Every structure is written in structure tokens, then in C-alpha cells.
Coordinates of C-alpha atoms and ligand atoms in Angstrom, one line a residue:
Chain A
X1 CA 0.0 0.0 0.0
X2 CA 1.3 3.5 -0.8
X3 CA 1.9 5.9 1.9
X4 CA -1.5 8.2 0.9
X5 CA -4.0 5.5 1.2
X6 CA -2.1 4.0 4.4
X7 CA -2.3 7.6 5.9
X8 CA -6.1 8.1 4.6
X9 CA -6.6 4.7 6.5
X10 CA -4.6 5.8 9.3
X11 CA -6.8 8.8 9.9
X12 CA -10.4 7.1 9.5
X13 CA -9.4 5.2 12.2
X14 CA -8.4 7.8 14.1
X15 CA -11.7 9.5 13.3
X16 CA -13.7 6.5 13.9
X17 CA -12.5 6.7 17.6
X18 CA -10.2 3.6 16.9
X19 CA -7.3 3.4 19.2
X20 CA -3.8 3.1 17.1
X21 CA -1.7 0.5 18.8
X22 CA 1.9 0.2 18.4
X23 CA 2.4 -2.4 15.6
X24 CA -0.1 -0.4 13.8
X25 CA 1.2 2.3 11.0
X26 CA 1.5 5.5 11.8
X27 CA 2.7 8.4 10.2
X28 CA 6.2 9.3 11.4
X29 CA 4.9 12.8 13.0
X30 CA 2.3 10.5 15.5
X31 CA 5.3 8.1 15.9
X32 CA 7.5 11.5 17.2
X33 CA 5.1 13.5 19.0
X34 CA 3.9 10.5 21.1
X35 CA 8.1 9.7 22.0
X36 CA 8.4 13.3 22.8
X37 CA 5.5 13.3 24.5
X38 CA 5.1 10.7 26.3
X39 CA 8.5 10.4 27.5
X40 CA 8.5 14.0 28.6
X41 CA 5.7 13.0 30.3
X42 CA 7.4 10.1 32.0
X43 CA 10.5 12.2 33.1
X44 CA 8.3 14.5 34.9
X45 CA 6.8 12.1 37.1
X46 CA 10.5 10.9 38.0
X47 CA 11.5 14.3 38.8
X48 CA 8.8 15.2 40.5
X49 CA 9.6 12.8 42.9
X50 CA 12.9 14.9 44.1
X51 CA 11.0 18.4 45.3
X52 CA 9.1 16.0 47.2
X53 CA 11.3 13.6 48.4
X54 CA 13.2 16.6 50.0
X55 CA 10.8 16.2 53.0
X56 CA 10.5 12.6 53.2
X57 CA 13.1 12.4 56.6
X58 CA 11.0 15.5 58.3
X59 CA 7.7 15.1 58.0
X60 CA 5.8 15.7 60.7
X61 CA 4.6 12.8 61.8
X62 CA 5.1 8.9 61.1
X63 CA 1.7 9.3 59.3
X64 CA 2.8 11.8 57.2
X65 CA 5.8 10.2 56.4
X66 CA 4.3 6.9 55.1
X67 CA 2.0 9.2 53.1
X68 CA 4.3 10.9 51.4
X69 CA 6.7 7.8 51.1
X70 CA 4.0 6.0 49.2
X71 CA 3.1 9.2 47.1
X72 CA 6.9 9.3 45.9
X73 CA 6.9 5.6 45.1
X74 CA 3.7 5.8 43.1
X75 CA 5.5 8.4 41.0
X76 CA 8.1 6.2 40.3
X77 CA 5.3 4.0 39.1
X78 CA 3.6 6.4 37.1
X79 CA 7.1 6.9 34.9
X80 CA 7.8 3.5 34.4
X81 CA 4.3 3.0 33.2
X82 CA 4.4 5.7 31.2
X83 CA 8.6 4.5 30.0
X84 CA 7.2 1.8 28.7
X85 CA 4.3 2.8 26.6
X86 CA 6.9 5.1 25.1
X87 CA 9.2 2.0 24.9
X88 CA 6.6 0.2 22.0
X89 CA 7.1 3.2 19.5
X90 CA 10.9 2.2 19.0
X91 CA 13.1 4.5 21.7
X92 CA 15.2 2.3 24.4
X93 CA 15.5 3.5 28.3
X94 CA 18.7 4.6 27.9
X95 CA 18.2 6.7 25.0
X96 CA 15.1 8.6 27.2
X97 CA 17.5 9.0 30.2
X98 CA 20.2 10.2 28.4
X99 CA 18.0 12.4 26.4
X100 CA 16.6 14.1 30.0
X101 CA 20.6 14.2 31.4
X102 CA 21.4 16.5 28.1
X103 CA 18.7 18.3 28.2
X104 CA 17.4 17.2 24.9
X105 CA 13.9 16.2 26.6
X106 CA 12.2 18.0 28.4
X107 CA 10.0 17.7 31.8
X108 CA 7.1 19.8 33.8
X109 CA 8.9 23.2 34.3
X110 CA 6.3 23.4 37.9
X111 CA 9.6 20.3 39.2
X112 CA 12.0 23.1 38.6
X113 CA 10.2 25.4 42.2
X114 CA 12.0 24.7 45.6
X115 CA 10.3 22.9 48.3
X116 CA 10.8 25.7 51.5
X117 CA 8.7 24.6 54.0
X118 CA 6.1 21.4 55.0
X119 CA 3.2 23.2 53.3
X120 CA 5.0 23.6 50.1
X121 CA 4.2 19.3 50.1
X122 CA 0.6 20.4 51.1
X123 CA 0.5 22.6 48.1
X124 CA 2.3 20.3 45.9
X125 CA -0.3 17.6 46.8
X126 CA -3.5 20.1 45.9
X127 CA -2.4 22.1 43.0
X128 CA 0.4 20.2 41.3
X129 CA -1.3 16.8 41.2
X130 CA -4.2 18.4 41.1
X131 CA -3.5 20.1 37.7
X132 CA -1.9 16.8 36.7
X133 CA -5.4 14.9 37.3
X134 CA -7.1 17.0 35.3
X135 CA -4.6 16.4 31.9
X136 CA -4.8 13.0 32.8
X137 CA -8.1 11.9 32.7
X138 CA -8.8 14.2 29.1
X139 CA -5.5 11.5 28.5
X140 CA -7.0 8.4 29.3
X141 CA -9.0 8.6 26.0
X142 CA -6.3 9.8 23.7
X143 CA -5.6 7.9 20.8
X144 CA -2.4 5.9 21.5
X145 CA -3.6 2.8 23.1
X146 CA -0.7 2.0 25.2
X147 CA -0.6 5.8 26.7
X148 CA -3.9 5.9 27.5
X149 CA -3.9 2.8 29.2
X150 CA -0.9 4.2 31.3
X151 CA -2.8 6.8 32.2
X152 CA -5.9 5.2 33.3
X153 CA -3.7 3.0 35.9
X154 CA -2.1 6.7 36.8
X155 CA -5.1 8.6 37.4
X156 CA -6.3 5.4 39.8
X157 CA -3.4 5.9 42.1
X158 CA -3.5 10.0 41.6
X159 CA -6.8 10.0 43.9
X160 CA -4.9 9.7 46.7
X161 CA -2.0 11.7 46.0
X162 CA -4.3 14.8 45.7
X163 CA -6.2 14.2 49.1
X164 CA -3.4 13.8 51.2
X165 CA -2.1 17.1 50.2
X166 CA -5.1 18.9 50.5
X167 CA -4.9 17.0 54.3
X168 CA -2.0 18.3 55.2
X169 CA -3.3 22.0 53.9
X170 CA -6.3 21.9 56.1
X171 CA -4.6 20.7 59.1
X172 CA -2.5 23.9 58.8
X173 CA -5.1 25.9 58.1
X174 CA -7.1 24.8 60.8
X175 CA -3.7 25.3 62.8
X176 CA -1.8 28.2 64.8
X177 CA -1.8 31.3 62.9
X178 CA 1.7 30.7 62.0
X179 CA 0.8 27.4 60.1
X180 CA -2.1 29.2 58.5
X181 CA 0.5 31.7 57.2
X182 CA 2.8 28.7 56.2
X183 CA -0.4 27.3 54.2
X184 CA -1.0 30.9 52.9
X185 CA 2.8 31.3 51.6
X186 CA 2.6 28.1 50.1
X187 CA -0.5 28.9 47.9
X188 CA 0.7 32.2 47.1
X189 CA 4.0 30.5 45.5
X190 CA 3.0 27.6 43.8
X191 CA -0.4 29.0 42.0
X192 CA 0.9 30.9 39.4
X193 CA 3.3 27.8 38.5
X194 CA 0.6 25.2 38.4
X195 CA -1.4 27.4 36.2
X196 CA 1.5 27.6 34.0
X197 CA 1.4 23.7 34.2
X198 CA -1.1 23.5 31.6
X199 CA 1.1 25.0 29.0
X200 CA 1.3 28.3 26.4
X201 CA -2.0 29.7 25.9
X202 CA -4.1 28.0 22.9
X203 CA -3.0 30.8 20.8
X204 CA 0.5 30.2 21.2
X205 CA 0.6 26.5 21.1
X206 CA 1.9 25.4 17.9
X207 CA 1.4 21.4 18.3
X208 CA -2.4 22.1 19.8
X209 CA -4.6 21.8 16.5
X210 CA -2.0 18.5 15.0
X211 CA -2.9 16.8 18.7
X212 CA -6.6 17.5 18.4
X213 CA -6.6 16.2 14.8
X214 CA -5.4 13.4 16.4
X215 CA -7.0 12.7 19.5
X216 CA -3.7 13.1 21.5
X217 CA -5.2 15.8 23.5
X218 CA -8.8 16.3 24.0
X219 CA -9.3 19.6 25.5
X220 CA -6.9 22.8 24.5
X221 CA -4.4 24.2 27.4
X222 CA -6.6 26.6 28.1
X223 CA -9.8 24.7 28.6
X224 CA -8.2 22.7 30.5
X225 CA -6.7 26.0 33.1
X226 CA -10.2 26.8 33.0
X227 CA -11.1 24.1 34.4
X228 CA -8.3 23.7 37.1
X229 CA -9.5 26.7 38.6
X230 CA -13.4 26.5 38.4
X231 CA -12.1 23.3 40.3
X232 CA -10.0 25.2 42.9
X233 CA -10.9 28.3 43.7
X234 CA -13.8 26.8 45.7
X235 CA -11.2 24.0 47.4
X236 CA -9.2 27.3 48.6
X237 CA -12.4 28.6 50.4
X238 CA -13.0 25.6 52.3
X239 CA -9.0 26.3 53.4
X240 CA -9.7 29.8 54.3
X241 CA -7.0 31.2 52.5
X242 CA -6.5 33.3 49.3
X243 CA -5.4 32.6 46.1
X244 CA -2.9 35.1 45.3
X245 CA -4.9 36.6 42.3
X246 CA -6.7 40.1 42.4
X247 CA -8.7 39.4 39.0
X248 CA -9.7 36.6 40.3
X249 CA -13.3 36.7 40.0
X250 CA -16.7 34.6 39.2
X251 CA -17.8 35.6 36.1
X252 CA -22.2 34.9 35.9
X253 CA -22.6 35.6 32.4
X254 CA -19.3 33.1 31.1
X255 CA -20.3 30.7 34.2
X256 CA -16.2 30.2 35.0
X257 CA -14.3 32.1 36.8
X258 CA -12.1 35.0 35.2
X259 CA -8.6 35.2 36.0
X260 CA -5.3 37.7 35.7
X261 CA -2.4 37.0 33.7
X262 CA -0.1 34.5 33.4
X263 CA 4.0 35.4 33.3
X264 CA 5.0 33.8 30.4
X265 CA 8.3 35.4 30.9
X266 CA 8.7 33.1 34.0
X267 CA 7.4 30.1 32.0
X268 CA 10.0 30.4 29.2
X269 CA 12.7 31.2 32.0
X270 CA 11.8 27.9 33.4
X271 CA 11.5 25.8 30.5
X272 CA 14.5 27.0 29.3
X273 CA 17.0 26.1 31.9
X274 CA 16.8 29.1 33.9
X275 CA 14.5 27.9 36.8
X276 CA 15.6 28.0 40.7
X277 CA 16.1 24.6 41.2
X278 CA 16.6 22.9 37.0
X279 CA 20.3 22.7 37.5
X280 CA 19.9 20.8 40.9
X281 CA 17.2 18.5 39.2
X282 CA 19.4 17.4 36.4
X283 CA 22.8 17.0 38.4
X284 CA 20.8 14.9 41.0
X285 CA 19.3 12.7 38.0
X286 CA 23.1 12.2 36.7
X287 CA 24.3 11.3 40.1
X288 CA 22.2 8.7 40.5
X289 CA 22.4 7.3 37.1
X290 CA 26.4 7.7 37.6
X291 CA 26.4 6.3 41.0
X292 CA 23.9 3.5 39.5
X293 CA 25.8 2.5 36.8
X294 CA 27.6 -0.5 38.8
X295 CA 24.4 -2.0 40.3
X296 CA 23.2 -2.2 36.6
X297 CA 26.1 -3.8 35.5
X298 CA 26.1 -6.1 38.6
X299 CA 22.8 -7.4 37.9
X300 CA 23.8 -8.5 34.4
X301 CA 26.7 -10.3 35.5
X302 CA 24.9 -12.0 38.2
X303 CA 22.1 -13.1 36.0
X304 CA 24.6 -14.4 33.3
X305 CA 26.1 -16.7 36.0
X306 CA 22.9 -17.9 36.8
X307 CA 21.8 -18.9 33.7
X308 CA 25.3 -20.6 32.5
X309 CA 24.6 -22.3 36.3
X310 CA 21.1 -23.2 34.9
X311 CA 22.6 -24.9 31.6
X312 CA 25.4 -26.5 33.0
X313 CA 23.3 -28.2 35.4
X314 CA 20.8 -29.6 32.8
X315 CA 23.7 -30.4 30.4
Chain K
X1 CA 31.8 -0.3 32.0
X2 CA 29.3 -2.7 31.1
X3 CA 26.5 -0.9 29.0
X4 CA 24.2 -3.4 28.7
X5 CA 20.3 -2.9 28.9
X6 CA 18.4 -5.0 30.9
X7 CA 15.8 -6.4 28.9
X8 CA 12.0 -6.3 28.6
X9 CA 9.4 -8.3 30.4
X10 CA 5.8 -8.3 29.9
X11 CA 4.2 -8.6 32.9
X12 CA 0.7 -10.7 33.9
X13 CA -1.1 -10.6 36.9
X14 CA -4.1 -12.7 38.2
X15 CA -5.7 -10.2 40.3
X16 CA -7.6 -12.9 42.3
X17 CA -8.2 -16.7 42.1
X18 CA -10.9 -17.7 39.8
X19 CA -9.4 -15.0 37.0
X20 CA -7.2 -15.4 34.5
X21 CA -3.4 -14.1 34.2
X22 CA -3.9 -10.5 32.2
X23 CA -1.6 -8.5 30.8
X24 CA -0.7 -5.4 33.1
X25 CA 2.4 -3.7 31.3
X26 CA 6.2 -4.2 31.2
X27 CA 9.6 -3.5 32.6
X28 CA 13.3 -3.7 32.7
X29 CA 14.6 -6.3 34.7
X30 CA 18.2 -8.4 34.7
X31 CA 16.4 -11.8 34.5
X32 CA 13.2 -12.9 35.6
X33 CA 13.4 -13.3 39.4
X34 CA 13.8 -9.8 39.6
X35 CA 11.3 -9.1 36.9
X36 CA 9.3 -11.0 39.3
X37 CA 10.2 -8.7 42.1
X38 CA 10.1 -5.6 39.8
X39 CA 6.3 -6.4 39.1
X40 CA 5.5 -6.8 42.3
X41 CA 6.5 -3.1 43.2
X42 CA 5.7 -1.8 39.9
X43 CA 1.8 -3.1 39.1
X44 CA 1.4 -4.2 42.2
X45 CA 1.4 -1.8 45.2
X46 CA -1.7 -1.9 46.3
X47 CA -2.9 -5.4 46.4
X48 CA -3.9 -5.9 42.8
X49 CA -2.4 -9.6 42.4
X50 CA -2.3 -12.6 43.5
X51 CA 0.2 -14.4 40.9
X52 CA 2.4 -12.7 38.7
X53 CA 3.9 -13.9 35.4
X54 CA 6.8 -12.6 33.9
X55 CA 8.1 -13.6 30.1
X56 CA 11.1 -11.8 28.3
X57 CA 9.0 -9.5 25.4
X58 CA 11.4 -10.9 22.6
X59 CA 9.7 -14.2 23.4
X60 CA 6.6 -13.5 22.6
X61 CA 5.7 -14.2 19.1
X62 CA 2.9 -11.3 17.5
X63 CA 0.7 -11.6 14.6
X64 CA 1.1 -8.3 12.2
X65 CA -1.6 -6.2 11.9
X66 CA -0.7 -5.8 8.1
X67 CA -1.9 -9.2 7.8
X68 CA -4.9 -9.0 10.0
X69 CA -7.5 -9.3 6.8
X70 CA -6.2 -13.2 5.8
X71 CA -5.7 -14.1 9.3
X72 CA -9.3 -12.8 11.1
X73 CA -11.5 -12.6 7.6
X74 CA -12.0 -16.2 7.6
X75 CA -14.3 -15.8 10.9
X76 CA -16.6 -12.8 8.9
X77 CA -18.8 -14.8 6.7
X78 CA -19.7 -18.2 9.3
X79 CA -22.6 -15.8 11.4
X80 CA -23.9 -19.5 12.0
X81 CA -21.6 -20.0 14.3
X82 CA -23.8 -17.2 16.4
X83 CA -26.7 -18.3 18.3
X84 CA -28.4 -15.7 16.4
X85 CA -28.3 -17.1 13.0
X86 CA -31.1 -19.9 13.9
X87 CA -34.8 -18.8 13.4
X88 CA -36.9 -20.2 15.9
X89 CA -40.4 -19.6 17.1
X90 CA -40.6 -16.7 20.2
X91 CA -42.9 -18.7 22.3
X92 CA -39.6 -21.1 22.4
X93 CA -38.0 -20.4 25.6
X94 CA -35.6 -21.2 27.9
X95 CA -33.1 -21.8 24.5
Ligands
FE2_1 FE1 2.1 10.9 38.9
FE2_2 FE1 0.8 12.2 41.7

């Protein structure tokens, strides 16, 4: 078959609703966008883990700990699912890890804000993976069949991670007035960031209209922000703190709520390597993979004498 | 230093007795006790399984999707192997 028809067939499937699995044919762009994206995707849930991991030995309490201990290991989870699915469209582990150490790949910019105090993991917990839930489940019915299956075993495990952060927000909100304040300085720093989270505005998005063709995303960028804070603006009156927004304001006639701009500057600063903490990320990321490298090995070598054990034996 | 990858295992679980093994995902694993091990922290953190199987994915043998028409057309054209396909009279029952 000649590359038109195979691409006219390619994209009645995807407009029948058809998921495209990975043996099927694909143009080359799907094929690309999905590594890019999916593995971007994939390296933002490993380094997410290291803002939070940061409080691991202090948290508060013992129940706390194991909270946040589980949260971290679930994100561990979510990018190997997510390795994987990228793994059937032809890119090896290596190549993806390497690929975040140069900086060729990216991951969410939000991983590249410090974690100052215990309520930034409160905040982290509400906003982050709450903005994260939201992109997830428009993903769990995108058209790659092994992403979206990754996705629906994420945003199972996700529940949890957004309700213990909110937790730990209400307890200091219902707390001295200095932990109030804590909760307050929290929100107030990590908003703006998780609104960013969502990406450029529609306008500015050059891959949005390709990845609605194609079912990759559902919803644009900016649906989706809307959403987030319709969502959360209510969540932060229950706290009984403020979201750090003066045009922040329900809007009867649209039925959302209206909202001030976005830095974009800061966005682009971020994404571009110029963040607080992106050097930090990346060296830690190369420590470990340095620092791993002999365990790796190890484990070949060991399972290579087992298995020349194994033959021997039934020689 | 040794730059080997560690290969790729497809992973099945039986979530309880009674069900079959299904296929959960993959990972990375030097050989399959620790794919094993691997599995259980990977697909299985919060008590989805009871039994896990692990098989290298270069083992597993996949039909092409190119050839889908001559290998699942056949079925197409037999509806009488559907229940459907026999008239019978309604006030028939319990058939
Ligand atoms: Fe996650
Ligand atoms: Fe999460």
C-alpha cells in the first residue's frame, strides 16, 4: 500500500475513535510526538519525585511520612508505566534517560520550584497533582492505546495523591496562625506555577490543532486552566485562604471564573533552563544514574552466572 | 563499564483466584526473578495480584496487523456459528 492510502486509513481510524496500537502504521509525526511526549511525560513524574522527596526524613509525623513515602513511590510508578508505553514506538530507556541528562527532553517546568517549608508538600499535593489529574483523565481517551492505558492506571493511584495534600493543607489551616501563614505562603507560590502547568496559551501552542486532529489531546491548554480553577478556587475557600490573584473573579454571564495574567516570561525562563532549582534536578538525575551504573552492571553479571549455572546443570 | 540494557518483560497478573493471568504492562529487569520482584512493586502496590507472570518481550511471538485481513477474515462470513443465526419460534423459551 502507498503511503497516501495508508495515511487516509490511518486517519479514519483515528476519526472513527479507533485506538492506534503500536504495531499499527503511523505516520512518522504520530510516531515522534507521542516519544516526545510521552516520554517527557514520563520524566516529569521521575522528577517530580525529588522536590518532594526533599521532605521525606522530616515530615511531621510517622503518618505523614508513610503518606508521602507512598506518594513518591507511586511516582516512580507512574514513569515507568508511562517508560514503557513510550518504549513500544521504538526509543530504548537509555536513550530517554540520556536524552533528559542532556537536556534534549524536556520535563514539567512546575519540578523546577523549591520545596521551602512542609506546606509547600501540602501545596504540591492540591495544586500540582491536582493540575496533573485533570490532563490526565482528558489522556486516558487519547488515541495511542498503550498511553492511555498508562494513564488510566495513573489517574487510579493520583486520587490519593491529591487528598493527602489537601490533608496536610487543612490541618494547617485549621492550625496556629503561623501554620495558616505557612499554608497561605505556600499557595501564594506555587499558583501561578501550576497554572502555567497546563502550557502556552491555545494561541501560542503550535502542536495544539496537529494533537486535536489526532486525538492526542482532547481539550486545549486553556480549557483545560479553566477548568483547574473552576475546580479550585472553591477548594481554597473551604481552606480559608487566598489565592494570590486580584482578578480573580466569578464571572455569571461566562459561568467560570475570570482570572489575571499568566507570566510567560517566568514560563519560558523555566523551560529554558533558567528555573531555581533545573540545575539541581538534572545533576541529581546524573548522580544517580552515575552512582547506579555498577548496580546495573552487577545485575547482568549475576544473571549471566545464573543462567550458565542453569545450563550446566541440565547439560 | 558494562552498557548493557536490561531487557524487557511483559508482565501478567491474576488479580484474584478464579481469574485469569492479564496483561498489566512491562519493565526492565536483569532476569526474571527480579522481573518478578520488579512487578510486584511496579503493578502491584496496592494489592492488585495474587500471581504474577513474567516472560522476556522478545519471546513473545505477535501476529502483524498488516496481515490481520487473511488471518481474522475467515471468521466474517460463518454468522452461524452465532446463536443468532437460527430462526426459531418466540414462544420457544428457555433456548
Ligand atoms: Fe504521577
Ligand atoms: Fe501524583
Amino acid at each position: 500500500m502507498d503511503i497516501k492510502s495508508l495515511e487516509d486509513r490511518f486517519e479514519a481510524k483515528i476519526a472513527a475513535g479507533e485506538s492506534i496500537e503500536p504495531k499499527d502504521w503511523m505516520p512518522e509525526k504520530y510516531r515522534k510526538t507521542h516519544i516526545r511526549q510521552i516520554s517527557q511525560h514520563a520524566h516529569s513524574e521521575i522528577v517530580g519525585m525529588l522536590p518532594e522527596g526533599n521532605w521525606i526524613t522530616r515530615a511531621p509525623s510517622l503518618r505523614r511520612k508513610v503518606a508521602l513515602l507512598a506518594k513518591v513511590q507511586d511516582e516512580a510508578g507512574h514513569g515507568l508505566y508511562l517508560y514503557s508505553a513510550a518504549e513500544t514506538l521504538g526509543i530504548t530507556r537509555d536513550e530517554m534517560t540520556e536524552q533528559l541528562l542532556s537536556g534534549k527532553a524536556k520535563y514539567s517546568s512546575i519540578f523546577n520550584y523549591p520545596t521551602l517549608t512542609w506546606a509547600d508538600i501540602g501545596a504540591i499535593g492540591w495544586l500540582v497533582d491536582g493540575a496533573a489529574i485533570i490532563n490526565q483523565v482528558m489522556l486516558t481517551r487519547t488515541s495511542f492505546g498503550p498511553y492511555a492505558r498508562a494513564m488510566v492506571r495513573i489517574c487510579k493511584e493520583e486520587s490519593f495523591h491529591q487528598r493527602q495534600g489537601y490533608e496536610i493543607m487543612l490541618t494547617l489551616c485549621n492550625g496556629t496562625p503561623e501554620q495558616k501563614a505557612m499554608a497561605q505562603d505556600a499557595l501564594n507560590r506555587w499558583w501561578w506555577p501550576s497554572l502555567m502547568m497546563f502550557g502556552p496559551r491555545d494561541a501560542e501552542s503550535p502542536h495544539t490543532e496537529q494533537s486535536m486532529k489526532w486525538k492526542i489531546k482532547r481539550k486545549t491548554n486553556d480549557d483545560l486552566r479553566q477548568q483547574f480553577v473552576d475546580i479550585t478556587k472553591p477548594q481554597a475557600d473551604i481552606l480559608g485562604i487566598s489565592i494570590p490573584d486580584e482578578n480573580l473573579k466569578w464571572n455569571e454571564a461566562s459561568g467560570h471564573y475570570d482570572f489575571g495574567a499568566i507570566d510567560w516570561d517566568e514560563f519560558w525562563q523555566v523551560v529554558n533552563g533558567n528555573g531555581q532549582c533545573n540545575k539541581d534536578r538534572i545533576s541529581a538525575k546524573q548522580k544517580a544514574w552515575d552512582e547506579g551504573a555498577w548496580v546495573r552492571a552487577a545485575a547482568v553479571a549475576h544473571a549471566e552466572k545464573k543462567a550458565n549455572k542453569k545450563q550446566k546443570l541440565s547439560a | 563499564m558494562n552498557k548493557k540494557e536490561w531487557p524487557l518483560w511483559e508482565v501478567f497478573v491474576r488479580s484474584k483466584n478464579g481469574l485469569e493471568h492479564r496483561h498489566f504492562g512491562s519493565l526492565h529487569a536483569a532476569d526474571a526473578d527480579m522481573a518478578i520482584e520488579n512487578a510486584r512493586d511496579v503493578y502491584t502496590r496496592r494489592s492488585e495480584g495474587v500471581s504474577i507472570w513474567v516472560v522476556q518481550s522478545s519471546d513473545i511471538t505477535a501476529s502483524n496487523p498488516e496481515e490481520s485481513g487473511e488471518l481474522f477474515e475467515p471468521a466474517k462470513d460463518k454468522v452461524y456459528r452465532h446463536p443468532t443465526f437460527y430462526e426459531l419460534p418466540d414462544e420457544l423459551k428457555h433456548m
